[in-house]
């Protein structure tokens, strides 16, 4: 069965990568497509829409809901990877450093995402999701 937008696709969660060790141990067999972008830009909502499922990926109005790389196998043909977002700090560097989610991004999630993007042998494409209401940041440029 091929993938089709607007049709119910056969989707199953096949796990989560929570650490660099998980990334190094992950041996993806199917082609992978990773969805990256700023927090609350709509990454999980896009995945749910593309797959025509309401709650496959964890969409939330709360920043920092996705805390691991969540893997979804689609029609036994490919894997979609939903990764943690970034951009919790606001405008000032001081504000960014005091934000607990920004600290988690810097200390945990960014190394996880960057390792996955650089080392996944099965990664074939990256979808970069941006919200047009926000001016592109240095973090956007780094991940784009």
GROMACS .gro file of N, CA and C in nm, residues 34-124:
model
  273
   34UNK      N    1   1.235   1.283   0.843
   34UNK     CA    2   1.236   1.351   0.972
   34UNK      C    3   1.166   1.486   0.960
   35UNK      N    4   1.084   1.519   1.058
   35UNK     CA    5   1.013   1.646   1.061
   35UNK      C    6   1.074   1.731   1.173
   36UNK      N    7   1.138   1.844   1.135
   36UNK     CA    8   1.205   1.931   1.232
   36UNK      C    9   1.147   2.072   1.225
   37UNK      N   10   1.167   2.148   1.333
   37UNK     CA   11   1.125   2.288   1.337
   37UNK      C   12   1.114   2.338   1.479
   38UNK      N   13   1.083   2.464   1.491
   38UNK     CA   14   1.069   2.531   1.620
   38UNK      C   15   0.952   2.468   1.697
   39UNK      N   16   0.957   2.479   1.830
   39UNK     CA   17   0.847   2.429   1.911
   39UNK      C   18   0.717   2.502   1.873
   40UNK      N   19   0.609   2.431   1.874
   40UNK     CA   20   0.476   2.483   1.841
   40UNK      C   21   0.465   2.539   1.699
   41UNK      N   22   0.551   2.493   1.608
   41UNK     CA   23   0.541   2.535   1.468
   41UNK      C   24   0.441   2.449   1.391
   42UNK      N   25   0.399   2.338   1.450
   42UNK     CA   26   0.301   2.252   1.386
   42UNK      C   27   0.356   2.122   1.332
   43UNK      N   28   0.472   2.076   1.381
   43UNK     CA   29   0.532   1.952   1.332
   43UNK      C   30   0.440   1.832   1.355
   44UNK      N   31   0.395   1.813   1.476
   44UNK     CA   32   0.310   1.698   1.508
   44UNK      C   33   0.175   1.709   1.438
   45UNK      N   34   0.120   1.829   1.431
   45UNK     CA   35  -0.007   1.849   1.360
   45UNK      C   36   0.007   1.816   1.212
   46UNK      N   37   0.121   1.855   1.151
   46UNK     CA   38   0.145   1.821   1.011
   46UNK      C   39   0.151   1.670   0.992
   47UNK      N   40   0.222   1.601   1.081
   47UNK     CA   41   0.229   1.455   1.071
   47UNK      C   42   0.090   1.394   1.080
   48UNK      N   43   0.011   1.437   1.179
   48UNK     CA   44  -0.125   1.385   1.194
   48UNK      C   45  -0.208   1.412   1.069
   49UNK      N   46  -0.194   1.531   1.010
   49UNK     CA   47  -0.269   1.566   0.890
   49UNK      C   48  -0.225   1.481   0.770
   50UNK      N   49  -0.095   1.471   0.750
   50UNK     CA   50  -0.045   1.393   0.636
   50UNK      C   51  -0.090   1.247   0.643
   51UNK      N   52  -0.094   1.194   0.764
   51UNK     CA   53  -0.130   1.053   0.781
   51UNK      C   54  -0.280   1.030   0.796
   52UNK      N   55  -0.357   1.141   0.802
   52UNK     CA   56  -0.501   1.135   0.819
   52UNK      C   57  -0.540   1.060   0.947
   53UNK      N   58  -0.468   1.092   1.054
   53UNK     CA   59  -0.496   1.039   1.187
   53UNK      C   60  -0.498   1.157   1.283
   54UNK      N   61  -0.586   1.151   1.382
   54UNK     CA   62  -0.599   1.264   1.473
   54UNK      C   63  -0.490   1.272   1.578
   55UNK      N   64  -0.448   1.159   1.632
   55UNK     CA   65  -0.359   1.164   1.747
   55UNK      C   66  -0.243   1.066   1.739
   56UNK      N   67  -0.186   1.050   1.623
   56UNK     CA   68  -0.067   0.964   1.612
   56UNK      C   69   0.051   1.035   1.678
   57UNK      N   70   0.082   1.154   1.631
   57UNK     CA   71   0.190   1.234   1.691
   57UNK      C   72   0.130   1.323   1.801
   58UNK      N   73   0.210   1.353   1.903
   58UNK     CA   74   0.163   1.428   2.020
   58UNK      C   75   0.157   1.578   1.991
   59UNK      N   76   0.045   1.624   1.938
   59UNK     CA   77   0.027   1.768   1.914
   59UNK      C   78  -0.027   1.833   2.041
   60UNK      N   79   0.026   1.952   2.073
   60UNK     CA   80  -0.015   2.022   2.193
   60UNK      C   81   0.012   2.170   2.178
   61UNK      N   82  -0.063   2.250   2.249
   61UNK     CA   83  -0.032   2.393   2.252
   61UNK      C   84   0.077   2.422   2.355
   62UNK      N   85   0.114   2.322   2.434
   62UNK     CA   86   0.218   2.337   2.535
   62UNK      C   87   0.355   2.311   2.473
   63UNK      N   88   0.445   2.406   2.484
   63UNK     CA   89   0.581   2.391   2.431
   63UNK      C   90   0.652   2.277   2.501
   64UNK      N   91   0.733   2.203   2.426
   64UNK     CA   92   0.814   2.097   2.483
   64UNK      C   93   0.742   1.965   2.503
   65UNK      N   94   0.630   1.944   2.435
   65UNK     CA   95   0.553   1.820   2.451
   65UNK      C   96   0.631   1.699   2.397
   66UNK      N   97   0.695   1.714   2.281
   66UNK     CA   98   0.774   1.605   2.223
   66UNK      C   99   0.913   1.609   2.287
   67UNK      N  100   0.949   1.502   2.358
   67UNK     CA  101   1.075   1.499   2.432
   67UNK      C  102   1.171   1.392   2.383
   68UNK      N  103   1.133   1.322   2.278
   68UNK     CA  104   1.218   1.217   2.221
   68UNK      C  105   1.194   1.216   2.071
   69UNK      N  106   1.272   1.138   2.000
   69UNK     CA  107   1.248   1.121   1.856
   69UNK      C  108   1.149   1.006   1.844
   70UNK      N  109   1.026   1.038   1.807
   70UNK     CA  110   0.919   0.940   1.799
   70UNK      C  111   0.908   0.891   1.655
   71UNK      N  112   0.908   0.757   1.639
   71UNK     CA  113   0.913   0.695   1.507
   71UNK      C  114   0.780   0.629   1.473
   72UNK      N  115   0.730   0.658   1.353
   72UNK     CA  116   0.602   0.606   1.307
   72UNK      C  117   0.621   0.537   1.172
   73UNK      N  118   0.591   0.408   1.168
   73UNK     CA  119   0.600   0.333   1.043
   73UNK      C  120   0.471   0.351   0.965
   74UNK      N  121   0.483   0.387   0.838
   74UNK     CA  122   0.367   0.419   0.754
   74UNK      C  123   0.355   0.316   0.641
   75UNK      N  124   0.244   0.245   0.640
   75UNK     CA  125   0.211   0.148   0.534
   75UNK      C  126   0.325   0.049   0.506
   76UNK      N  127   0.404   0.020   0.608
   76UNK     CA  128   0.519  -0.071   0.594
   76UNK      C  129   0.614  -0.029   0.482
   77UNK      N  130   0.615   0.103   0.451
   77UNK     CA  131   0.697   0.154   0.340
   77UNK      C  132   0.804   0.253   0.383
   78UNK      N  133   0.775   0.333   0.486
   78UNK     CA  134   0.872   0.431   0.533
   78UNK      C  135   0.842   0.468   0.678
   79UNK      N  136   0.933   0.543   0.739
   79UNK     CA  137   0.919   0.584   0.878
   79UNK      C  138   0.922   0.737   0.884
   80UNK      N  139   0.827   0.794   0.957
   80UNK     CA  140   0.828   0.937   0.986
   80UNK      C  141   0.884   0.955   1.126
   81UNK      N  142   0.977   1.048   1.141
   81UNK     CA  143   1.037   1.077   1.272
   81UNK      C  144   0.995   1.216   1.316
   82UNK      N  145   0.931   1.223   1.433
   82UNK     CA  146   0.889   1.350   1.494
   82UNK      C  147   0.990   1.382   1.603
   83UNK      N  148   1.059   1.496   1.591
   83UNK     CA  149   1.167   1.529   1.684
   83UNK      C  150   1.128   1.646   1.774
   84UNK      N  151   1.195   1.660   1.888
   84UNK     CA  152   1.168   1.775   1.975
   84UNK      C  153   1.195   1.907   1.902
   85UNK      N  154   1.115   2.007   1.933
   85UNK     CA  155   1.134   2.140   1.876
   85UNK      C  156   1.233   2.221   1.956
   86UNK      N  157   1.262   2.339   1.907
   86UNK     CA  158   1.357   2.430   1.971
   86UNK      C  159   1.296   2.569   1.973
   87UNK      N  160   1.366   2.664   2.034
   87UNK     CA  161   1.321   2.803   2.032
   87UNK      C  162   1.235   2.840   2.149
   88UNK      N  163   1.275   2.802   2.269
   88UNK     CA  164   1.197   2.829   2.390
   88UNK      C  165   1.233   2.959   2.458
   89UNK      N  166   1.345   3.022   2.416
   89UNK     CA  167   1.406   3.126   2.496
   89UNK      C  168   1.351   3.265   2.485
   90UNK      N  169   1.271   3.294   2.386
   90UNK     CA  170   1.228   3.432   2.370
   90UNK      C  171   1.336   3.514   2.304
   91UNK      N  172   1.325   3.644   2.316
   91UNK     CA  173   1.414   3.735   2.242
   91UNK      C  174   1.553   3.749   2.304
   92UNK      N  175   1.563   3.747   2.435
   92UNK     CA  176   1.692   3.777   2.497
   92UNK      C  177   1.769   3.650   2.531
   93UNK      N  178   1.900   3.660   2.525
   93UNK     CA  179   1.984   3.548   2.563
   93UNK      C  180   1.967   3.517   2.711
   94UNK      N  181   1.953   3.618   2.794
   94UNK     CA  182   1.933   3.596   2.937
   94UNK      C  183   1.804   3.519   2.962
   95UNK      N  184   1.698   3.554   2.888
   95UNK     CA  185   1.572   3.482   2.901
   95UNK      C  186   1.585   3.337   2.858
   96UNK      N  187   1.662   3.314   2.752
   96UNK     CA  188   1.682   3.178   2.703
   96UNK      C  189   1.753   3.093   2.807
   97UNK      N  190   1.855   3.148   2.871
   97UNK     CA  191   1.933   3.071   2.967
   97UNK      C  192   1.853   3.036   3.092
   98UNK      N  193   1.754   3.116   3.127
   98UNK     CA  194   1.677   3.089   3.248
   98UNK      C  195   1.556   3.001   3.220
   99UNK      N  196   1.526   2.972   3.097
   99UNK     CA  197   1.410   2.890   3.061
   99UNK      C  198   1.447   2.741   3.073
  100UNK      N  199   1.374   2.665   3.156
  100UNK     CA  200   1.407   2.523   3.174
  100UNK      C  201   1.397   2.442   3.044
  101UNK      N  202   1.302   2.476   2.957
  101UNK     CA  203   1.291   2.403   2.831
  101UNK      C  204   1.408   2.433   2.738
  102UNK      N  205   1.455   2.558   2.739
  102UNK     CA  206   1.572   2.593   2.658
  102UNK      C  207   1.695   2.517   2.709
  103UNK      N  208   1.705   2.504   2.840
  103UNK     CA  209   1.817   2.427   2.897
  103UNK      C  210   1.808   2.281   2.854
  104UNK      N  211   1.688   2.224   2.852
  104UNK     CA  212   1.672   2.084   2.807
  104UNK      C  213   1.706   2.072   2.659
  105UNK      N  214   1.666   2.174   2.579
  105UNK     CA  215   1.700   2.171   2.437
  105UNK      C  216   1.852   2.167   2.421
  106UNK      N  217   1.920   2.260   2.488
  106UNK     CA  218   2.065   2.271   2.475
  106UNK      C  219   2.136   2.147   2.529
  107UNK      N  220   2.092   2.097   2.644
  107UNK     CA  221   2.162   1.987   2.709
  107UNK      C  222   2.124   1.848   2.663
  108UNK      N  223   1.997   1.828   2.623
  108UNK     CA  224   1.948   1.694   2.590
  108UNK      C  225   1.901   1.681   2.445
  109UNK      N  226   1.804   1.764   2.409
  109UNK     CA  227   1.734   1.743   2.284
  109UNK      C  228   1.816   1.780   2.161
  110UNK      N  229   1.888   1.890   2.166
  110UNK     CA  230   1.969   1.930   2.050
  110UNK      C  231   2.074   1.824   2.017
  111UNK      N  232   2.152   1.775   2.115
  111UNK     CA  233   2.247   1.669   2.081
  111UNK      C  234   2.179   1.545   2.024
  112UNK      N  235   2.062   1.511   2.077
  112UNK     CA  236   1.987   1.396   2.028
  112UNK      C  237   1.946   1.417   1.882
  113UNK      N  238   1.886   1.531   1.853
  113UNK     CA  239   1.839   1.561   1.717
  113UNK      C  240   1.958   1.570   1.620
  114UNK      N  241   2.063   1.639   1.659
  114UNK     CA  242   2.179   1.654   1.570
  114UNK      C  243   2.245   1.519   1.543
  115UNK      N  244   2.257   1.433   1.644
  115UNK     CA  245   2.313   1.298   1.622
  115UNK      C  246   2.226   1.220   1.524
  116UNK      N  247   2.094   1.229   1.543
  116UNK     CA  248   2.004   1.157   1.452
  116UNK      C  249   2.020   1.208   1.308
  117UNK      N  250   2.020   1.340   1.291
  117UNK     CA  251   2.032   1.397   1.157
  117UNK      C  252   2.165   1.362   1.090
  118UNK      N  253   2.271   1.355   1.168
  118UNK     CA  254   2.403   1.328   1.112
  118UNK      C  255   2.434   1.179   1.095
  119UNK      N  256   2.374   1.093   1.179
  119UNK     CA  257   2.418   0.954   1.184
  119UNK      C  258   2.318   0.851   1.138
  120UNK      N  259   2.192   0.888   1.119
  120UNK     CA  260   2.094   0.788   1.076
  120UNK      C  261   2.124   0.745   0.933
  121UNK      N  262   2.149   0.617   0.916
  121UNK     CA  263   2.179   0.561   0.784
  121UNK      C  264   2.055   0.555   0.694
  122UNK      N  265   1.937   0.550   0.755
  122UNK     CA  266   1.813   0.536   0.679
  122UNK      C  267   1.745   0.669   0.647
  123UNK      N  268   1.799   0.780   0.699
  123UNK     CA  269   1.735   0.911   0.678
  123UNK      C  270   1.750   0.954   0.532
  124UNK      N  271   1.636   0.971   0.464
  124UNK     CA  272   1.636   1.008   0.322
  124UNK      C  273   1.591   1.151   0.298
   0.00000   0.00000   0.00000
